[in-house]
Structures are given as structure tokens and as C-alpha cells.
CSV table of C-alpha atoms in Angstrom, one decimal:
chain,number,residue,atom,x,y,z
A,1,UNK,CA,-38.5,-118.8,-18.2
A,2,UNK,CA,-35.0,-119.9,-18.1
A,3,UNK,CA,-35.3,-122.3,-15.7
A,4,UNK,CA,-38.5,-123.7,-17.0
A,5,UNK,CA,-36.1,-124.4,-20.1
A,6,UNK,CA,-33.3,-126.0,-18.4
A,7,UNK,CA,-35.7,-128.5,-16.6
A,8,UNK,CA,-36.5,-129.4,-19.8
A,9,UNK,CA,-33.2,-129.8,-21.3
A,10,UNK,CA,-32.2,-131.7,-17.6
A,11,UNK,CA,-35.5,-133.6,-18.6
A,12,UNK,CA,-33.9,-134.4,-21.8
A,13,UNK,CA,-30.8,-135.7,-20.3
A,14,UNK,CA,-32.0,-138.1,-18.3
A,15,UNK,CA,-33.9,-139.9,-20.9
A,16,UNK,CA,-31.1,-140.1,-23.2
A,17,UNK,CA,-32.3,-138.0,-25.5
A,18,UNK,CA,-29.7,-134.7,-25.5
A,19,UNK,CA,-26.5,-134.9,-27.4
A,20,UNK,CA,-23.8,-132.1,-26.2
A,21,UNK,CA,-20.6,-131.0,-28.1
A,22,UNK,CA,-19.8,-130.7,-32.0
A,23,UNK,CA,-19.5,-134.0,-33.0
A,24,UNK,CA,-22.4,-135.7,-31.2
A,25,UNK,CA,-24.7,-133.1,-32.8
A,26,UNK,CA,-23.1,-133.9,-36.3
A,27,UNK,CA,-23.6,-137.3,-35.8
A,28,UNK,CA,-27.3,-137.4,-34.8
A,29,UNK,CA,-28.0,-134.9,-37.9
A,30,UNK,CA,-26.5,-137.3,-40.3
A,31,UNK,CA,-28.7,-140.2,-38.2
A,32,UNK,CA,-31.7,-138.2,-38.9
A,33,UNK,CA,-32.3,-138.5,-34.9
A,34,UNK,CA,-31.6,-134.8,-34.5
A,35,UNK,CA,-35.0,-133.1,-33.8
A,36,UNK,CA,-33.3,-129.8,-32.6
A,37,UNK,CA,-30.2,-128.1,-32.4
A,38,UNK,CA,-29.6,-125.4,-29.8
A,39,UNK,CA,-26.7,-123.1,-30.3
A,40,UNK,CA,-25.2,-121.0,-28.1
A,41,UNK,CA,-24.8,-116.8,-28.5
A,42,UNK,CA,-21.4,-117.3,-28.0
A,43,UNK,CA,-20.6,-119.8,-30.2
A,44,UNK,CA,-17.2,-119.3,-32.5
A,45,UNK,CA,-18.7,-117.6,-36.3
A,46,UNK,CA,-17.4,-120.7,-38.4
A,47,UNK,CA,-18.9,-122.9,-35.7
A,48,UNK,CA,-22.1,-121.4,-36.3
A,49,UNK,CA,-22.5,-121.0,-40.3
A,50,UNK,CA,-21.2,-125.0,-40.3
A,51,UNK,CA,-23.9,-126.4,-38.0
A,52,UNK,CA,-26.6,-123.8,-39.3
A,53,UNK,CA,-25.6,-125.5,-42.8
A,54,UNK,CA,-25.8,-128.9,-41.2
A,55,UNK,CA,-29.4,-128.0,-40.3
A,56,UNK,CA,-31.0,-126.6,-42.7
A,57,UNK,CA,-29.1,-129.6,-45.1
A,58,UNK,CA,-31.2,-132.6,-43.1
A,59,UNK,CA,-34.5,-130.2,-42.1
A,60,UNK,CA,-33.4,-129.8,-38.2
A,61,UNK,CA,-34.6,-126.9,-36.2
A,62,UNK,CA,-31.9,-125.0,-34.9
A,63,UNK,CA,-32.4,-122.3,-32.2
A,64,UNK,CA,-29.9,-119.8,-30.7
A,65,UNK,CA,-29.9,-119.9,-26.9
A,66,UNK,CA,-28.0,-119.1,-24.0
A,67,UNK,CA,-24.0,-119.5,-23.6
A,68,UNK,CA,-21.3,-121.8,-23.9
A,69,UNK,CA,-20.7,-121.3,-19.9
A,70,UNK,CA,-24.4,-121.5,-18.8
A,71,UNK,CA,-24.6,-124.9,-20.4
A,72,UNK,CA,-21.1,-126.2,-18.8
A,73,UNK,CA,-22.1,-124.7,-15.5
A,74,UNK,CA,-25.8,-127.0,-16.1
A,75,UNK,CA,-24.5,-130.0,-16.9
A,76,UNK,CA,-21.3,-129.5,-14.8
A,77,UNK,CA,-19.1,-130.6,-18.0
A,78,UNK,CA,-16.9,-128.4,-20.1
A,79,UNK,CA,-18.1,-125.5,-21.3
A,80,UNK,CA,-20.2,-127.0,-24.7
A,81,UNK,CA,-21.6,-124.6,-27.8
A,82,UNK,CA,-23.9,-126.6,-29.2
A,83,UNK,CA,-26.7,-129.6,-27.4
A,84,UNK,CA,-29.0,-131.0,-29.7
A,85,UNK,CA,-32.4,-133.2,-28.6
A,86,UNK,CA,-33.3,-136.5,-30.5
A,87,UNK,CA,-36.8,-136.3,-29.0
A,88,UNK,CA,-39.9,-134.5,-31.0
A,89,UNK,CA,-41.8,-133.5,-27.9
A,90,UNK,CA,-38.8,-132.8,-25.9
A,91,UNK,CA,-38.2,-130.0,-28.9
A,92,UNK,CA,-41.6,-129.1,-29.2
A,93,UNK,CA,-41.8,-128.0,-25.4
A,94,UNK,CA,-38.4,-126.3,-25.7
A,95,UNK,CA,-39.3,-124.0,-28.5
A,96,UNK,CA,-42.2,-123.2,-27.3
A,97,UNK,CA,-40.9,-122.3,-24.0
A,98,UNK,CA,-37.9,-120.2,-25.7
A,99,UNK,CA,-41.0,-118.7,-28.0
């Protein structure tokens, strides 16, 4: 199952539809691109209640899933808490796939 979802979010990627880190998510929320918001298990308490906020304030799905170092060691970047996807059947696949 997991790798099913990280073809998905590699998927993502590619087309240029995934936003990592804090502020790119932020920013595609207040775009109203943000179709998704994936969160990480890991992810810092204030971190969490402030982007859970941000979601539910411009009607983004948000989703809790993985870790902060399973998403760094995917993309091979730092290790990021929060990846958002700007594409509706992108996020449609991935929730269904997390269930």
C-alpha cells in the first residue's frame, strides 16, 4: 500500500502538482490550488493545529500520513512535514489509496 501511495505522490511531482514544506502549502491554500494537504505523524503540535486551521478555513482535505523522514528520504530533500497536491484526481487516488 505504501508504495502504491508514494508512486502517486512521485506521480504528482513530476507534473508539477505537489507543493512540500510550510510555506508552499500556505501559499497554495490561500491560492485556492490546494486540493489536499498531507501531514506527517511527526509533525511539531503547533505545526499541526496551524495548518489543520488553514484547512478547514479554505475547505482543503487534510490527511495525516507517514513521517517527516520518509518523505525526505522520497524526495531526497530535507526532511519536510507537510506536501500538499494542487491536482483533484491526483488527491482523489491518494485518499482512496490511504482509505
Amino acid at each position: 500500500m505504501e508504495d502504491k501511495i508514494m508512486n502517486l505522490l512521485h506521480m504528482t511531482r513530476k507534473a508539477g502538482k505537489l507543493k512540500s514544506g510550510f510555506d508552499a502549502c500556505e501559499r497554495s491554500c490561500f491560492a485556492n490550488n490546494a486540493k489536499l494537504l498531507i501531514y506527517a505523524s511527526d509533525l511539531a503540535e503547533k505545526r499541526k493545529n496551524h495548518i489543520l486551521n488553514l484547512a478547514n478555513a479554505n475547505n482543503v482535505k487534510i490527511v495525516e500520513y507517514g513521517s517527516k523522514s520518509l518523505y525526505g528520504k522520497e524526495f531526497r530533500i530535507r526532511d519536510i512535514g507537510i506536501i500538499c497536491i494542487e491536482d483533484a484526481n491526483f488527491a482523489k487516488g491518494i485518499l482512496r489509496s490511504i482509505g
